[in-house]
Amino acid sequence: MECRRKVLLVPKQQSGAVLQQLRLPNPRTGELSSYYADAQTETILEAANIDMKNKRSWLAGDWTISDGSAAVLTHVDPLFIYLALLTKASMSGDNEWRFVDIDNMLLESHGSTDAESIQLFFCMREARARALEALCTVRQISSDTVVVKIDAAKVMAWLKRKCDPNKLPHTLAESTVASLGASVPDDLAERAKTREIALLVAEYLPEYWTTRLFAEHGGFAGVCSSENVEAKRVQAMVFDSPDSYVQGVASPSNAAKLATKQQEKPKTAKEKQLERAAKKSKSITSFFQKKPVP
């Protein structure tokens, strides 16, 4: 098996840690994504790949990476992953949940998932205990058997704590309030900021919980977004430049938005002059008379 060398940019706290790569379902899409685990501190890091667009290369010792690719590792709350896995395993109908043996979830419903990664993830005892307390109803069947099911009230309370508007990135908070215009009531500004952080949190949620989170806030009635705010939100989620990066998951929908909102480079006076001249010029075929049709 070919072992491809990678360059990882890691948080300072994990700079000396031994990291193990995991393949876990993305909480929002369900598709397998790359994560890294620091088992000692029970920290989960998500990997956001940086496309250097062939502008740089890595050179060190006797190895090279010609395309300059790298991955930025950023912290992700493991409870988002637990919520997605438990939702899939515990849901038995619309707003109905069944008890499941968490130790058997791997065998029951994750045949297409990386079994070793799931097993290592579930073995992080502190993260597991936090997830069960924050998201589930727990029932002890025997000394060695525990069954759990999603507790919707607990989940919504946890999601509301995640959507604290005070946690919104400063630049995005400023743009959100500015987009509302002058003399904005404080309650409207708070609702607008809550909506923006809810959109960021939704990048880590299955659609089922995104719908209920927004319904819990009344769909944020009366709060409208603007192109400027949407662009700031995308910048908070997507890397798209070799010169800088931000943390987050780059969803295809957000990446598409970013592409449509990028500003074009202003044309020089020479380019504008050539463009005007081209519009006035005649096609070369106009200098030739058409042959009469016999």
PDB file of C-alpha atoms in Angstrom, residues 36-172:
ATOM      1  CA  TYR A  36      -7.420  13.108  13.674  1.00  0.00           C
ATOM      2  CA  ALA A  37      -7.594  11.972  17.286  1.00  0.00           C
ATOM      3  CA  ASP A  38      -5.333  12.905  20.171  1.00  0.00           C
ATOM      4  CA  ALA A  39      -6.231   9.922  22.337  1.00  0.00           C
ATOM      5  CA  GLN A  40      -4.356  11.217  25.368  1.00  0.00           C
ATOM      6  CA  THR A  41      -6.468  14.376  25.654  1.00  0.00           C
ATOM      7  CA  GLU A  42      -9.502  12.886  23.857  1.00  0.00           C
ATOM      8  CA  THR A  43      -9.387  15.699  21.318  1.00  0.00           C
ATOM      9  CA  ILE A  44     -10.907  15.361  17.847  1.00  0.00           C
ATOM     10  CA  LEU A  45      -9.539  17.484  15.013  1.00  0.00           C
ATOM     11  CA  GLU A  46     -11.177  17.873  11.623  1.00  0.00           C
ATOM     12  CA  ALA A  47      -9.046  18.174   8.513  1.00  0.00           C
ATOM     13  CA  ALA A  48      -9.678  20.983   6.032  1.00  0.00           C
ATOM     14  CA  ASN A  49      -7.568  20.499   2.916  1.00  0.00           C
ATOM     15  CA  ILE A  50      -5.766  23.513   1.475  1.00  0.00           C
ATOM     16  CA  ASP A  51      -5.499  23.699  -2.298  1.00  0.00           C
ATOM     17  CA  MET A  52      -2.392  25.751  -3.069  1.00  0.00           C
ATOM     18  CA  LYS A  53      -3.420  25.792  -6.731  1.00  0.00           C
ATOM     19  CA  ASN A  54       0.073  24.578  -7.733  1.00  0.00           C
ATOM     20  CA  LYS A  55       1.594  27.895  -6.611  1.00  0.00           C
ATOM     21  CA  ARG A  56       3.863  26.330  -3.988  1.00  0.00           C
ATOM     22  CA  SER A  57       5.675  23.102  -3.155  1.00  0.00           C
ATOM     23  CA  TRP A  58       6.946  21.496   0.032  1.00  0.00           C
ATOM     24  CA  LEU A  59      10.646  20.601   0.099  1.00  0.00           C
ATOM     25  CA  ALA A  60      12.258  18.955   3.139  1.00  0.00           C
ATOM     26  CA  GLY A  61      15.045  16.418   3.524  1.00  0.00           C
ATOM     27  CA  ASP A  62      14.666  13.773   0.829  1.00  0.00           C
ATOM     28  CA  TRP A  63      10.978  14.332   0.075  1.00  0.00           C
ATOM     29  CA  THR A  64       8.812  16.784  -1.808  1.00  0.00           C
ATOM     30  CA  ILE A  65       5.118  17.504  -2.269  1.00  0.00           C
ATOM     31  CA  SER A  66       4.963  19.146  -5.656  1.00  0.00           C
ATOM     32  CA  ASP A  67       1.413  20.525  -5.470  1.00  0.00           C
ATOM     33  CA  GLY A  68       2.029  22.222  -2.112  1.00  0.00           C
ATOM     34  CA  SER A  69      -1.079  20.641  -0.580  1.00  0.00           C
ATOM     35  CA  ALA A  70      -1.605  20.606   3.165  1.00  0.00           C
ATOM     36  CA  ALA A  71      -4.378  20.123   5.699  1.00  0.00           C
ATOM     37  CA  VAL A  72      -5.340  22.440   8.518  1.00  0.00           C
ATOM     38  CA  LEU A  73      -6.466  20.605  11.654  1.00  0.00           C
ATOM     39  CA  THR A  74      -8.979  22.420  13.862  1.00  0.00           C
ATOM     40  CA  HIS A  75     -10.838  21.340  16.974  1.00  0.00           C
ATOM     41  CA  VAL A  76     -14.351  19.970  16.576  1.00  0.00           C
ATOM     42  CA  ASP A  77     -16.695  19.073  19.411  1.00  0.00           C
ATOM     43  CA  PRO A  78     -17.042  15.259  19.303  1.00  0.00           C
ATOM     44  CA  LEU A  79     -20.657  15.647  20.436  1.00  0.00           C
ATOM     45  CA  PHE A  80     -21.573  16.730  16.891  1.00  0.00           C
ATOM     46  CA  ILE A  81     -20.331  13.365  15.610  1.00  0.00           C
ATOM     47  CA  TYR A  82     -22.068  11.506  18.426  1.00  0.00           C
ATOM     48  CA  LEU A  83     -25.326  13.326  17.676  1.00  0.00           C
ATOM     49  CA  ALA A  84     -25.222  12.274  14.003  1.00  0.00           C
ATOM     50  CA  LEU A  85     -24.372   8.645  14.829  1.00  0.00           C
ATOM     51  CA  LEU A  86     -26.962   8.344  17.600  1.00  0.00           C
ATOM     52  CA  THR A  87     -29.653  10.035  15.497  1.00  0.00           C
ATOM     53  CA  LYS A  88     -29.151   7.496  12.730  1.00  0.00           C
ATOM     54  CA  ALA A  89     -29.120   4.534  15.139  1.00  0.00           C
ATOM     55  CA  SER A  90     -31.861   5.636  17.534  1.00  0.00           C
ATOM     56  CA  MET A  91     -34.511   7.111  15.221  1.00  0.00           C
ATOM     57  CA  SER A  92     -37.503   4.821  14.750  1.00  0.00           C
ATOM     58  CA  GLY A  93     -39.953   7.329  13.273  1.00  0.00           C
ATOM     59  CA  ASP A  94     -40.724  11.008  13.059  1.00  0.00           C
ATOM     60  CA  ASN A  95     -39.905  12.374  16.544  1.00  0.00           C
ATOM     61  CA  GLU A  96     -39.770   8.836  17.912  1.00  0.00           C
ATOM     62  CA  TRP A  97     -36.649   7.220  19.346  1.00  0.00           C
ATOM     63  CA  ARG A  98     -35.711   3.706  20.384  1.00  0.00           C
ATOM     64  CA  PHE A  99     -33.104   2.515  22.862  1.00  0.00           C
ATOM     65  CA  VAL A 100     -29.888   1.152  21.341  1.00  0.00           C
ATOM     66  CA  ASP A 101     -26.864  -0.576  22.807  1.00  0.00           C
ATOM     67  CA  ILE A 102     -24.115   1.908  22.042  1.00  0.00           C
ATOM     68  CA  ASP A 103     -21.476  -0.835  22.151  1.00  0.00           C
ATOM     69  CA  ASN A 104     -23.278  -2.671  19.338  1.00  0.00           C
ATOM     70  CA  MET A 105     -23.850   0.382  17.133  1.00  0.00           C
ATOM     71  CA  LEU A 106     -20.757  -0.487  15.133  1.00  0.00           C
ATOM     72  CA  LEU A 107     -22.058  -3.955  14.254  1.00  0.00           C
ATOM     73  CA  GLU A 108     -25.702  -2.964  13.769  1.00  0.00           C
ATOM     74  CA  SER A 109     -25.678   0.079  11.561  1.00  0.00           C
ATOM     75  CA  HIS A 110     -22.228   1.114  10.430  1.00  0.00           C
ATOM     76  CA  GLY A 111     -21.141  -1.641   8.105  1.00  0.00           C
ATOM     77  CA  SER A 112     -19.958   0.842   5.479  1.00  0.00           C
ATOM     78  CA  THR A 113     -18.046   2.935   8.028  1.00  0.00           C
ATOM     79  CA  ASP A 114     -14.428   2.507   9.055  1.00  0.00           C
ATOM     80  CA  ALA A 115     -14.938   0.071  11.955  1.00  0.00           C
ATOM     81  CA  GLU A 116     -11.541   0.728  13.535  1.00  0.00           C
ATOM     82  CA  SER A 117     -12.132   4.489  13.529  1.00  0.00           C
ATOM     83  CA  ILE A 118     -15.578   4.157  15.131  1.00  0.00           C
ATOM     84  CA  GLN A 119     -14.200   1.816  17.772  1.00  0.00           C
ATOM     85  CA  LEU A 120     -11.392   4.181  18.704  1.00  0.00           C
ATOM     86  CA  PHE A 121     -13.825   7.108  18.748  1.00  0.00           C
ATOM     87  CA  PHE A 122     -16.226   5.275  21.097  1.00  0.00           C
ATOM     88  CA  CYS A 123     -13.324   4.335  23.389  1.00  0.00           C
ATOM     89  CA  MET A 124     -12.751   7.987  24.317  1.00  0.00           C
ATOM     90  CA  ARG A 125     -14.495   7.628  27.665  1.00  0.00           C
ATOM     91  CA  GLU A 126     -14.708  11.273  28.701  1.00  0.00           C
ATOM     92  CA  ALA A 127     -16.142  12.395  25.353  1.00  0.00           C
ATOM     93  CA  ARG A 128     -18.569   9.478  25.405  1.00  0.00           C
ATOM     94  CA  ALA A 129     -19.745  10.332  28.924  1.00  0.00           C
ATOM     95  CA  ARG A 130     -20.295  13.983  27.928  1.00  0.00           C
ATOM     96  CA  ALA A 131     -22.285  12.926  24.864  1.00  0.00           C
ATOM     97  CA  LEU A 132     -24.566  10.560  26.772  1.00  0.00           C
ATOM     98  CA  GLU A 133     -25.218  13.146  29.481  1.00  0.00           C
ATOM     99  CA  ALA A 134     -25.891  16.018  27.057  1.00  0.00           C
ATOM    100  CA  LEU A 135     -27.815  14.187  24.322  1.00  0.00           C
ATOM    101  CA  CYS A 136     -29.384  10.992  25.651  1.00  0.00           C
ATOM    102  CA  THR A 137     -31.643   9.166  28.033  1.00  0.00           C
ATOM    103  CA  VAL A 138     -29.512   6.385  29.542  1.00  0.00           C
ATOM    104  CA  ARG A 139     -30.830   3.088  30.952  1.00  0.00           C
ATOM    105  CA  GLN A 140     -28.673   0.524  32.775  1.00  0.00           C
ATOM    106  CA  ILE A 141     -29.874  -2.951  31.742  1.00  0.00           C
ATOM    107  CA  SER A 142     -27.202  -4.958  33.534  1.00  0.00           C
ATOM    108  CA  SER A 143     -23.794  -4.490  35.066  1.00  0.00           C
ATOM    109  CA  ASP A 144     -22.173  -4.492  31.628  1.00  0.00           C
ATOM    110  CA  THR A 145     -25.029  -3.358  29.354  1.00  0.00           C
ATOM    111  CA  VAL A 146     -26.168   0.227  28.888  1.00  0.00           C
ATOM    112  CA  VAL A 147     -28.776   1.307  26.352  1.00  0.00           C
ATOM    113  CA  VAL A 148     -29.371   4.877  25.252  1.00  0.00           C
ATOM    114  CA  LYS A 149     -31.744   6.868  23.094  1.00  0.00           C
ATOM    115  CA  ILE A 150     -31.832  10.442  21.864  1.00  0.00           C
ATOM    116  CA  ASP A 151     -33.474  12.878  24.275  1.00  0.00           C
ATOM    117  CA  ALA A 152     -34.807  15.640  22.011  1.00  0.00           C
ATOM    118  CA  ALA A 153     -35.201  18.130  24.879  1.00  0.00           C
ATOM    119  CA  LYS A 154     -31.586  17.647  25.927  1.00  0.00           C
ATOM    120  CA  VAL A 155     -30.370  17.976  22.342  1.00  0.00           C
ATOM    121  CA  MET A 156     -32.252  21.241  21.800  1.00  0.00           C
ATOM    122  CA  ALA A 157     -30.926  22.661  25.083  1.00  0.00           C
ATOM    123  CA  TRP A 158     -27.383  21.759  24.011  1.00  0.00           C
ATOM    124  CA  LEU A 159     -27.849  23.290  20.554  1.00  0.00           C
ATOM    125  CA  LYS A 160     -29.200  26.502  22.083  1.00  0.00           C
ATOM    126  CA  ARG A 161     -26.048  26.771  24.194  1.00  0.00           C
ATOM    127  CA  LYS A 162     -23.991  26.301  21.039  1.00  0.00           C
ATOM    128  CA  CYS A 163     -25.906  29.163  19.393  1.00  0.00           C
ATOM    129  CA  ASP A 164     -24.840  31.777  21.923  1.00  0.00           C
ATOM    130  CA  PRO A 165     -24.546  35.014  19.848  1.00  0.00           C
ATOM    131  CA  ASN A 166     -21.573  36.062  21.997  1.00  0.00           C
ATOM    132  CA  LYS A 167     -19.585  33.231  20.376  1.00  0.00           C
ATOM    133  CA  LEU A 168     -20.049  34.653  16.866  1.00  0.00           C
ATOM    134  CA  PRO A 169     -16.737  35.673  15.196  1.00  0.00           C
ATOM    135  CA  HIS A 170     -16.223  39.404  15.713  1.00  0.00           C
ATOM    136  CA  THR A 171     -16.081  40.428  12.047  1.00  0.00           C
ATOM    137  CA  LEU A 172     -19.204  38.417  11.225  1.00  0.00           C
TER     138      LEU A 172
END
